[in-house]
mmCIF file of C-alpha atoms (C1' of nucleotides) in Angstrom:
data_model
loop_
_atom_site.group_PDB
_atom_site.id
_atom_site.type_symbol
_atom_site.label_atom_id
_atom_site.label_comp_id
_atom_site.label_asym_id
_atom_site.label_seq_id
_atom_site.Cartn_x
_atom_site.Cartn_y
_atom_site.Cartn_z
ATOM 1 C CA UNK A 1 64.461 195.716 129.048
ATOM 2 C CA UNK A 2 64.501 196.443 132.824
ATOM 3 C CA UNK A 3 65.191 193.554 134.633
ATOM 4 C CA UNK A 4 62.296 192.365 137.259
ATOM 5 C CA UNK A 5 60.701 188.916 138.315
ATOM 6 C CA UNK A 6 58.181 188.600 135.468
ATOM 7 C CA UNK A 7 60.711 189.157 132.820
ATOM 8 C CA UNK A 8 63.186 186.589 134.390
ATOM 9 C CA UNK A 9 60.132 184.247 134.968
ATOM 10 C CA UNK A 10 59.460 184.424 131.406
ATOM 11 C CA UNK A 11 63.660 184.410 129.964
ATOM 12 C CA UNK A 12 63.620 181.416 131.913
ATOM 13 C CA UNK A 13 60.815 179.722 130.205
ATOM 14 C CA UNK A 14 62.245 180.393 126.978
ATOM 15 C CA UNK A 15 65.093 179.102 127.398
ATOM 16 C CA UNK A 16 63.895 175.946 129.391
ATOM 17 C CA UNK A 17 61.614 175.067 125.832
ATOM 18 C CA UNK A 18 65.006 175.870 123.633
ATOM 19 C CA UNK A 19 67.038 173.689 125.824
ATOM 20 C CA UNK A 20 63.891 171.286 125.366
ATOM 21 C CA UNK A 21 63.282 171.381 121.631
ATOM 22 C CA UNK A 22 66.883 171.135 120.812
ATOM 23 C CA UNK A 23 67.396 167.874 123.238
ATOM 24 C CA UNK A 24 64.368 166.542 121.514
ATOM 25 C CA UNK A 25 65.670 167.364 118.228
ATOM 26 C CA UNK A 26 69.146 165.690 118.566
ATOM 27 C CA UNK A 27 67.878 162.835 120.008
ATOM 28 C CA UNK A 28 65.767 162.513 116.329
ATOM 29 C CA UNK A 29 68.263 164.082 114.438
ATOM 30 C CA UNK A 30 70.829 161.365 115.454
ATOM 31 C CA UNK A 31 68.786 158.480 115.416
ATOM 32 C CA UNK A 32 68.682 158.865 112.044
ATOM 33 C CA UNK A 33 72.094 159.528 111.228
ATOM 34 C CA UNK A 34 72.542 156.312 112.610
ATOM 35 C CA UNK A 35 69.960 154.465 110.844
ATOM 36 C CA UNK A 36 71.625 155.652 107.583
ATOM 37 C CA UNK A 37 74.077 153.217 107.072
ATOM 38 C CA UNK A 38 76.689 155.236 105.618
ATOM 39 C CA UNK A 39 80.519 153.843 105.454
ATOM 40 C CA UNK A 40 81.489 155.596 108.652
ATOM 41 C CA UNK A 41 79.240 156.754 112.115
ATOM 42 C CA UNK A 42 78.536 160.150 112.089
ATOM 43 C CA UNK A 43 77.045 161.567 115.490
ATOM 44 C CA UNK A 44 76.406 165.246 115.725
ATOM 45 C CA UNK A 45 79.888 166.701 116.870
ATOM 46 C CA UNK A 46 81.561 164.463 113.891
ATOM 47 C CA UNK A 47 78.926 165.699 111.193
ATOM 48 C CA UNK A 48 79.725 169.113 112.273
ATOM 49 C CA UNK A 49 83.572 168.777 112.019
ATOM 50 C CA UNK A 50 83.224 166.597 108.841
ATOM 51 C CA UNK A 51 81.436 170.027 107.455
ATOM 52 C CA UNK A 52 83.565 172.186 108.709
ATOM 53 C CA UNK A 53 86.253 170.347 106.917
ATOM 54 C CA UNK A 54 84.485 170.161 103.938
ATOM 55 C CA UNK A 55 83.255 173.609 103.252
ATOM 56 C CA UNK A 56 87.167 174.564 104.328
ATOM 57 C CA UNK A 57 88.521 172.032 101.750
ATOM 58 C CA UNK A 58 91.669 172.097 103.765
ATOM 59 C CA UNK A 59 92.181 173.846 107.619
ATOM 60 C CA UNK A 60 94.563 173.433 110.542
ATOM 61 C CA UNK A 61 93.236 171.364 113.533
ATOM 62 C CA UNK A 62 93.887 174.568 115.423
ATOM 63 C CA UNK A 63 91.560 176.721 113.658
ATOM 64 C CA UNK A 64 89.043 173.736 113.479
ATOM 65 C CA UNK A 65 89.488 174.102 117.018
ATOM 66 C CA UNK A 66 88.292 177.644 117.140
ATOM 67 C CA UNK A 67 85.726 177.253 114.540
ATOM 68 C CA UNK A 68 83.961 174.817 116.524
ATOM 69 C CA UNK A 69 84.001 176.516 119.995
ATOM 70 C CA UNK A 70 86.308 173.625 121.409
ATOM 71 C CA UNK A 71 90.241 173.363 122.643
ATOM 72 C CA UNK A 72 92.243 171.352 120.547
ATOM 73 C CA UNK A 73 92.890 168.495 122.140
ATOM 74 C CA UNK A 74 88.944 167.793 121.362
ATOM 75 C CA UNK A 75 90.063 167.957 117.679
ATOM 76 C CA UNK A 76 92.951 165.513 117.673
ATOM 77 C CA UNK A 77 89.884 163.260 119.777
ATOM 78 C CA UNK A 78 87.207 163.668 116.989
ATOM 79 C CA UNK A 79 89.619 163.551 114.242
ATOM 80 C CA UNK A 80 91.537 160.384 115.755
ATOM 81 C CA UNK A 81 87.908 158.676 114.959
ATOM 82 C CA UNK A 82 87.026 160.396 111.763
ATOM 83 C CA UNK A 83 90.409 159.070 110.440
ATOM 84 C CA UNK A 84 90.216 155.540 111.359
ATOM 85 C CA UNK A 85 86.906 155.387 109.875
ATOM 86 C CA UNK A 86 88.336 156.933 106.612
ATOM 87 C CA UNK A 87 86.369 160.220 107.090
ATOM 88 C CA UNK A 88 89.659 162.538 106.885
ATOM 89 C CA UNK A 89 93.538 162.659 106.605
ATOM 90 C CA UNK A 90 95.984 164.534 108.037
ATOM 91 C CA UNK A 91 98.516 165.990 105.832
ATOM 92 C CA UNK A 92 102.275 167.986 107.176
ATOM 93 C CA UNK A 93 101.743 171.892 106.547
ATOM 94 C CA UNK A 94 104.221 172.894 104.289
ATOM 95 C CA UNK A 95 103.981 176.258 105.632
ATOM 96 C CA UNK A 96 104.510 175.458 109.180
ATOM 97 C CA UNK A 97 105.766 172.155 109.866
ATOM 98 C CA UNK A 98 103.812 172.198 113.429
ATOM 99 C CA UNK A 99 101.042 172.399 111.844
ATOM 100 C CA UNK A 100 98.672 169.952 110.410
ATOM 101 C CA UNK A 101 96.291 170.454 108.272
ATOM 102 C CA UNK A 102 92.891 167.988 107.562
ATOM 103 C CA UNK A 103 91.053 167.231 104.371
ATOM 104 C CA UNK A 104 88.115 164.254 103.564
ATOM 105 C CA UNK A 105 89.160 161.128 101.871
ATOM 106 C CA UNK A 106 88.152 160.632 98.237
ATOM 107 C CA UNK A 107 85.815 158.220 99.858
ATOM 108 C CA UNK A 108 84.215 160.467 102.079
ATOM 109 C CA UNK A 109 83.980 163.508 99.335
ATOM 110 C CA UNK A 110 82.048 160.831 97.173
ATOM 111 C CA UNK A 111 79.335 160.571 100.147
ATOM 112 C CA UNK A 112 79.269 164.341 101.282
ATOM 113 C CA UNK A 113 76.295 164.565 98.487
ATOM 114 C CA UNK A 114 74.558 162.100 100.034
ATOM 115 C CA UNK A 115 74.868 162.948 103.579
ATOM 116 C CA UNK A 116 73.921 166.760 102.933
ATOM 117 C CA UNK A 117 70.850 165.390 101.044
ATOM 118 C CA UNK A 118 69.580 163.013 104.173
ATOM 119 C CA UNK A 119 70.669 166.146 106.480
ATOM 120 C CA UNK A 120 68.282 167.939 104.267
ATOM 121 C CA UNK A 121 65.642 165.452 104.524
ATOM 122 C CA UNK A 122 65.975 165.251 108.101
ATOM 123 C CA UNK A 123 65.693 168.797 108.710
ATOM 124 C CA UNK A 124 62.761 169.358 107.024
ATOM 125 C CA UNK A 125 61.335 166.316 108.739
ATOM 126 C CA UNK A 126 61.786 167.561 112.191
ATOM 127 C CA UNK A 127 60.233 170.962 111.285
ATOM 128 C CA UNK A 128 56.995 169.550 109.409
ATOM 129 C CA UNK A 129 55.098 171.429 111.858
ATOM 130 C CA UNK A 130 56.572 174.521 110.700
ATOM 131 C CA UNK A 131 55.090 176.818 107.420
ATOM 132 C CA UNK A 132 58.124 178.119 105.464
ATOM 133 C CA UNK A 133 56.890 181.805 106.895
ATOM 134 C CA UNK A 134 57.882 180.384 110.565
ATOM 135 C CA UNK A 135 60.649 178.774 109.562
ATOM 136 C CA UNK A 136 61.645 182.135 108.304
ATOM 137 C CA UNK A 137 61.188 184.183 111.310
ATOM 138 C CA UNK A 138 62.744 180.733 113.847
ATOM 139 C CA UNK A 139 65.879 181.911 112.055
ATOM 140 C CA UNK A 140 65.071 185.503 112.014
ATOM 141 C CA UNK A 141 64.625 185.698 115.994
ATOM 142 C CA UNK A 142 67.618 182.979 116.497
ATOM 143 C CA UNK A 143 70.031 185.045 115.275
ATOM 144 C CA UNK A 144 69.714 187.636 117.733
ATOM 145 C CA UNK A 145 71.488 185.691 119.693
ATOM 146 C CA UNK A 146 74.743 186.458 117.659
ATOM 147 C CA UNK A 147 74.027 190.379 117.681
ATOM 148 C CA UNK A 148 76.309 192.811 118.694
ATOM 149 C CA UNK A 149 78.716 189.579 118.480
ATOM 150 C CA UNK A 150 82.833 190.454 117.715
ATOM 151 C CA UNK A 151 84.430 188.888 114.844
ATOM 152 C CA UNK A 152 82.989 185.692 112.800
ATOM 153 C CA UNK A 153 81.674 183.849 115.332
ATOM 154 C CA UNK A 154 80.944 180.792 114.068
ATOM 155 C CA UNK A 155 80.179 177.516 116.782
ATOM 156 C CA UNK B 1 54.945 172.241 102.907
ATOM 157 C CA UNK B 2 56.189 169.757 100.213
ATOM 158 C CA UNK B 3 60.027 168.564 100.445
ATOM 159 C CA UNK B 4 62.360 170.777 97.720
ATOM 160 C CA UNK B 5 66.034 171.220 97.811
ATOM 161 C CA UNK B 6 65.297 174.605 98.971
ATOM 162 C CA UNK B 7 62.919 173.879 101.531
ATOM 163 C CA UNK B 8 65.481 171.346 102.629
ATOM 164 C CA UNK B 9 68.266 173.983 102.382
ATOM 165 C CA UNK B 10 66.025 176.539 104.661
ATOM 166 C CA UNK B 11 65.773 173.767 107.369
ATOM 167 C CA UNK B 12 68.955 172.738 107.912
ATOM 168 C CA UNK B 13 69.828 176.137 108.343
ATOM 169 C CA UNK B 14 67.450 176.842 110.966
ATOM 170 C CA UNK B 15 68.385 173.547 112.890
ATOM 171 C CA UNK B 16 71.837 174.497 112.414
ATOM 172 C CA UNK B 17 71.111 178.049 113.795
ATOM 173 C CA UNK B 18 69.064 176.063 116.877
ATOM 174 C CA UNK B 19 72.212 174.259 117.122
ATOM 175 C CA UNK B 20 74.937 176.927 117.774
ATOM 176 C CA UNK B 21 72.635 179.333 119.291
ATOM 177 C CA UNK B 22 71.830 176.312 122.310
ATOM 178 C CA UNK B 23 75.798 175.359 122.331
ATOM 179 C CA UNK B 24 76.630 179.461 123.081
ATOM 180 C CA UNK B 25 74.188 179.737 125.455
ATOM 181 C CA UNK B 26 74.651 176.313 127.441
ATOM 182 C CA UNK B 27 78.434 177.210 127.983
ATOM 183 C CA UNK B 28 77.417 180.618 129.463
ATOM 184 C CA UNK B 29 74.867 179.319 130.874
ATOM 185 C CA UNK B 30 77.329 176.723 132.495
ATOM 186 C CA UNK B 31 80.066 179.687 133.466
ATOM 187 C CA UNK B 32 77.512 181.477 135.161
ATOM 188 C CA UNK B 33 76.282 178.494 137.104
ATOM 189 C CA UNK B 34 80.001 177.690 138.081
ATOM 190 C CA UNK B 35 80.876 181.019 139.368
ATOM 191 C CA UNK B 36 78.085 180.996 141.912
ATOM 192 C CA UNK B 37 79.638 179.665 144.614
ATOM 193 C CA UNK B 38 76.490 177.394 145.750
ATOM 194 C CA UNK B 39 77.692 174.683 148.363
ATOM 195 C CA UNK B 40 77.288 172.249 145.808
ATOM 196 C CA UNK B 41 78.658 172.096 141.943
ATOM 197 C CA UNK B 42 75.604 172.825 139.388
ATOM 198 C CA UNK B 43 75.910 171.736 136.185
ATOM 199 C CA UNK B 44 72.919 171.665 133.417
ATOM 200 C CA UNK B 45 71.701 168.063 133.829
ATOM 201 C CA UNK B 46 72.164 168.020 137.742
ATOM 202 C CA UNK B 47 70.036 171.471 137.864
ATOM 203 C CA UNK B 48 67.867 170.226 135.574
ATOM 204 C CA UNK B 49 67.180 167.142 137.888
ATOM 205 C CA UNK B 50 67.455 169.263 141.142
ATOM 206 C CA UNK B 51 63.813 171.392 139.764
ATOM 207 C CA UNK B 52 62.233 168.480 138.756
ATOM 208 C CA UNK B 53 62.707 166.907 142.091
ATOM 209 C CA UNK B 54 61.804 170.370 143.873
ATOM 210 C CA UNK B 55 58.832 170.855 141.565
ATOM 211 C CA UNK B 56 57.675 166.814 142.379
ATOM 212 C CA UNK B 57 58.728 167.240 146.297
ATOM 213 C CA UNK B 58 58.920 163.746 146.226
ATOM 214 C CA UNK B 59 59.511 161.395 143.115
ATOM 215 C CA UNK B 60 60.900 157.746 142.029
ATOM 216 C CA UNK B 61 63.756 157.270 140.222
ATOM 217 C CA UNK B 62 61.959 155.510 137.513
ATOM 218 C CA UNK B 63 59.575 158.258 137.119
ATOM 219 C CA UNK B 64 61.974 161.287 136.916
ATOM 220 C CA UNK B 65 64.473 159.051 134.181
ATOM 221 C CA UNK B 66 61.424 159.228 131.349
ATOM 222 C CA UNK B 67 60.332 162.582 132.601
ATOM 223 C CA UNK B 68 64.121 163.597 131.873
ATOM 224 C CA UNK B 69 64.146 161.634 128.922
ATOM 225 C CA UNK B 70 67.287 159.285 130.458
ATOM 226 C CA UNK B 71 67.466 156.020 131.102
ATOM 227 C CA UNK B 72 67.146 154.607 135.273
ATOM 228 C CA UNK B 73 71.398 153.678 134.887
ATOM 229 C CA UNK B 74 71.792 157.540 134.287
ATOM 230 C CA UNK B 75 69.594 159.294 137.138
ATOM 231 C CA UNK B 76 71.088 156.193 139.382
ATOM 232 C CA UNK B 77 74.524 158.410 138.035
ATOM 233 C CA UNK B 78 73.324 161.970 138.587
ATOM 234 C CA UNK B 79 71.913 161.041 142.003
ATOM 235 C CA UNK B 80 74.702 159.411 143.373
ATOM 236 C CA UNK B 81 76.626 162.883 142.708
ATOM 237 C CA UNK B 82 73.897 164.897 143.986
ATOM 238 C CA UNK B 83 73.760 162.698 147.291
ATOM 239 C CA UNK B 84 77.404 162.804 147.624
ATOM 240 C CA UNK B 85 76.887 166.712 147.631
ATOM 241 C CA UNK B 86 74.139 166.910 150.223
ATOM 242 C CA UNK B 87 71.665 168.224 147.319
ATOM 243 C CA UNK B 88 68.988 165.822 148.125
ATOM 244 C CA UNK B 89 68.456 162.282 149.555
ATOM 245 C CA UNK B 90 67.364 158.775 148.886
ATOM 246 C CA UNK B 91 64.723 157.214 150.992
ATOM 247 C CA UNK B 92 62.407 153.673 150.706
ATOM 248 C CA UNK B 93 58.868 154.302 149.567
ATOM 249 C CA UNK B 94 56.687 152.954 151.999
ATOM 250 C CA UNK B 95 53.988 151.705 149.462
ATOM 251 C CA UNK B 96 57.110 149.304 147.095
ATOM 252 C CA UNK B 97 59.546 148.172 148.461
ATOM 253 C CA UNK B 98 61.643 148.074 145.514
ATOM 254 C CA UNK B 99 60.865 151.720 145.080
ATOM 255 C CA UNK B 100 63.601 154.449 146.309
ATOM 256 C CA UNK B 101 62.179 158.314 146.654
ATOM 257 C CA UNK B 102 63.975 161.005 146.171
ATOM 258 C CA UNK B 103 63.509 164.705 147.640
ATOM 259 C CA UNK B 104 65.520 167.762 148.740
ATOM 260 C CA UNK B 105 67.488 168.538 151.498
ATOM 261 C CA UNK B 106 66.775 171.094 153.826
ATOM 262 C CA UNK B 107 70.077 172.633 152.850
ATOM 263 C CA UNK B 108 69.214 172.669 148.759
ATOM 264 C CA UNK B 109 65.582 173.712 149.936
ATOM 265 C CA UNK B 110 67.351 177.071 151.361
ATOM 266 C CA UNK B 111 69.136 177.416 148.553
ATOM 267 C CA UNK B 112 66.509 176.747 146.313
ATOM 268 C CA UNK B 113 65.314 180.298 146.088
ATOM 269 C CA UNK B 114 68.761 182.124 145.510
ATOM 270 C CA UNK B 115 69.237 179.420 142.692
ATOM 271 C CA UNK B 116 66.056 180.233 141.005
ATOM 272 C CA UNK B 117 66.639 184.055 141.637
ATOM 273 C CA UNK B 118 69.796 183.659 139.594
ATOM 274 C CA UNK B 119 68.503 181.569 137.230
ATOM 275 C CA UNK B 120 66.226 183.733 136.153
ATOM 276 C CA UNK B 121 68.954 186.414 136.046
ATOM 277 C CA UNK B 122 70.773 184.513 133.864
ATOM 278 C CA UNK B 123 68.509 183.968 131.367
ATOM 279 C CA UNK B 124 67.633 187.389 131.545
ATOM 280 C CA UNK B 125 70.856 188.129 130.821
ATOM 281 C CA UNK B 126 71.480 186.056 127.722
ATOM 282 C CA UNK B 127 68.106 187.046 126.145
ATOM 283 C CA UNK B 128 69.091 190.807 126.624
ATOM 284 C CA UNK B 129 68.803 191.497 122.971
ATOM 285 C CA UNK B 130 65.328 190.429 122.989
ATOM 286 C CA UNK B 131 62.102 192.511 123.558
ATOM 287 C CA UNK B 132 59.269 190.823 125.905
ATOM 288 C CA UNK B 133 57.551 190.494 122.198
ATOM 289 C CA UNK B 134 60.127 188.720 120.439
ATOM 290 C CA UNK B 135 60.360 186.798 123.809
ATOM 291 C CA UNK B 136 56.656 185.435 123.262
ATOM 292 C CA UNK B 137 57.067 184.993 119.703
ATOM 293 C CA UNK B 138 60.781 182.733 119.953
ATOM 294 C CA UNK B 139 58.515 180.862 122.647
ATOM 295 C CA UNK B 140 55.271 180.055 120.502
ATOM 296 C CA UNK B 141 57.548 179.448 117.787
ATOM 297 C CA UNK B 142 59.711 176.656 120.071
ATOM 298 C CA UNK B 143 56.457 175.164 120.997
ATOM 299 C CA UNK B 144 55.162 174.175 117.640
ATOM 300 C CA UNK B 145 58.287 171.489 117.770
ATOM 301 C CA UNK B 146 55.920 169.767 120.537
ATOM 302 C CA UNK B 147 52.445 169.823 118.737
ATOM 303 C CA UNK B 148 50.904 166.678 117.789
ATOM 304 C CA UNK B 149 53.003 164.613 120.246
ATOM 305 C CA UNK B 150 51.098 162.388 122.989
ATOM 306 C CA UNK B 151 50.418 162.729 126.747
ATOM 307 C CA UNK B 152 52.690 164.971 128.433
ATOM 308 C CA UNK B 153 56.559 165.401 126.866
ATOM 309 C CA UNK B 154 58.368 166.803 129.232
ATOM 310 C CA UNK B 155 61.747 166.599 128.538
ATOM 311 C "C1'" DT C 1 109.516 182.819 124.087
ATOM 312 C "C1'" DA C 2 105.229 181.453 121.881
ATOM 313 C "C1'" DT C 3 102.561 178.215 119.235
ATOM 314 C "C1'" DT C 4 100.966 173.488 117.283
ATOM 315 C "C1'" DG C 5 99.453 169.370 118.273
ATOM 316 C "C1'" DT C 6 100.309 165.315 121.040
ATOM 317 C "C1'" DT C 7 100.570 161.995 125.257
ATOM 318 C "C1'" DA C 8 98.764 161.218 129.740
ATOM 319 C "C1'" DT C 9 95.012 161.585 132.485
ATOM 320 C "C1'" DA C 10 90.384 162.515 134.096
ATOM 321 C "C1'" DC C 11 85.533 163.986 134.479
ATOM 322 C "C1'" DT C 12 80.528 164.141 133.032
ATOM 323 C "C1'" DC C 13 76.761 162.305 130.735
ATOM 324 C "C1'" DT C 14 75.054 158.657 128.699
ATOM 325 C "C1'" DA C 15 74.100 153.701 127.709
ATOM 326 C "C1'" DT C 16 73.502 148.197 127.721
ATOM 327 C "C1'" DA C 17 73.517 143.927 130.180
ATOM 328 C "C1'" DA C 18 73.306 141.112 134.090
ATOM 329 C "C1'" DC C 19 71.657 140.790 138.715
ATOM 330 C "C1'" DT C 20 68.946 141.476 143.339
ATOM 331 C "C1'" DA C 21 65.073 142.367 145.754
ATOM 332 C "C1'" DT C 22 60.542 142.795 145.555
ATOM 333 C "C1'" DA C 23 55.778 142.742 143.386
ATOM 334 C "C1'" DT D 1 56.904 136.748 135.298
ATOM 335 C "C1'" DA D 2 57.612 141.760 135.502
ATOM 336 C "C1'" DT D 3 59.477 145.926 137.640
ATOM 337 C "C1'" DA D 4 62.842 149.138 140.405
ATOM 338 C "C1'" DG D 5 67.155 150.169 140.961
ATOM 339 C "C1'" DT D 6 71.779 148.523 141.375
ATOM 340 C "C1'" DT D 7 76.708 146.727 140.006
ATOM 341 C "C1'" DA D 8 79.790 146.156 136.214
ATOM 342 C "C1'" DT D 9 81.331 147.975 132.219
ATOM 343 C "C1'" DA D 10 81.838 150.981 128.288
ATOM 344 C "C1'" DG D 11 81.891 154.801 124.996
ATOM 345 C "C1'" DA D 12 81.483 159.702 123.427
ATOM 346 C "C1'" DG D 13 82.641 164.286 124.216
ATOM 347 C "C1'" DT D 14 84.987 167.345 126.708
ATOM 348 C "C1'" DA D 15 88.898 169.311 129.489
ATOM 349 C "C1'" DT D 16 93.722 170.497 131.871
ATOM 350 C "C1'" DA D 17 98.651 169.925 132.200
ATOM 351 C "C1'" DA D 18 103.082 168.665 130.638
ATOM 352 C "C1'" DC D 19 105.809 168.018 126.644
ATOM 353 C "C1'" DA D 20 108.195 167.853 121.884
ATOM 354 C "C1'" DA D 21 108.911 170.036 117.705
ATOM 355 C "C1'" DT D 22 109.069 174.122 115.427
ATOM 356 C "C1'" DA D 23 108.540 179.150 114.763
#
DNA sequence: TATTGTTATACTCTATAACTATA
DNA sequence: TATAGTTATAGAGTATAACAATA
């Protein structure tokens, strides 16, 4: 598509409502994290880690780092928290004793169940307005995003 | 649409989609911003406040924080930067005097143009894989998350 | 020499609470 | 008594740079 004033009006207004919705959205989506009273505070950069952890069972803070679009030094940040709240542990990797690799507490494996539930919940809340056709097709035209994309790109 | 595990499942996938897809396109979105070379330092929020005080001409404090969905502390934040960088100016509303206005400088309001000109370049840009249908569609789509809510949402 | 994760430091965005000046 | 915006303070998320341990 041939770039002229219309078409850039219109890209702009696009992405001007995304950047809307998904402002709106968090702000929800967070509030009721919060309200949840789980053992530990989960905002939305900690949920996401917490799942990448999970679904990875165990991973180095450096790929972590990748996998969530952030440098590392964010990672020993978020995990720093996570750990004092009893999220996650860090364990020596006996493959590569730089390395360190992260895993959820027994505590926090017993509440994943839970958490994906509410997540669930949550979701489907926020997108009431939505018939499972348009949900379907949301997802269909989000993903172009990520065409044409290199590798597993995952953030 | 009545709540199911899978209807729950399909949600949090296309929030989670939302989620990443907004993350990718805010840091370009930022890097492209940066590497303009304005006379002042754009980031999302400050451009985000710049256009709503361009599109006002004139507007209070109190009035842009809930049409940008902050609270007063945090535009009292953004506009002390955006003062600092000649971007636009305080002055005392003649009709309260507890009142401050805000509005452009002449500078910004040169620069105003360029900045939208890019702006819309950008976004141009980053919706490349997207046909002026699919456009229209991923916009009537975003909108429904705005239906059914009262007076004007801005934010 | 390169990589892993840390300490040290800092910046941006955001907020709550207490206060000042005005309404 | 209520409102507009500030000072004082804080916290989350993010980053860069220098460094120690290890590869």
């Amino acid at each position: 598509m041939e770039f002229t004033k219309e078409n850039g009006a219109l890209a702009v207004e696009v992405l001007d409502l995304m950047f809307r919705a998904t402002r709106h959205i968090q702000h929800e989506y967070e509030m009721k994290l919060e309200s949840l009273s789980l053992p530990f505070q989960l905002s939305g950069p900690r949920l996401r880690l917490l799942l990448m952890v999970w679904r990875a069972e165990k991973i180095r803070m450096n790929e972590l780092a990748s996998k969530l679009g952030v440098k590392p030094r964010t990672v020993t940040e978020l995990v720093d928290a996570l750990e004092r709240d009893g999220v996650l542990q860090r364990t020596p990797d006996p493959d590569d004793r730089r390395a360190t690799l992260l895993h959820l507490t027994e505590d926090a494996l017993n509440q994943i169940t839970r958490v994906r539930m509410v997540q669930m919940q949550i979701s489907d809340e926020i997108l009431q307005n939505f018939t499972a056709e348009e949900r379907t097709r949301l997802h269909a035209l989000l993903s172009k995003f990520f065409e044409g994309m290199e590798f597993d790109f995952v953030y």
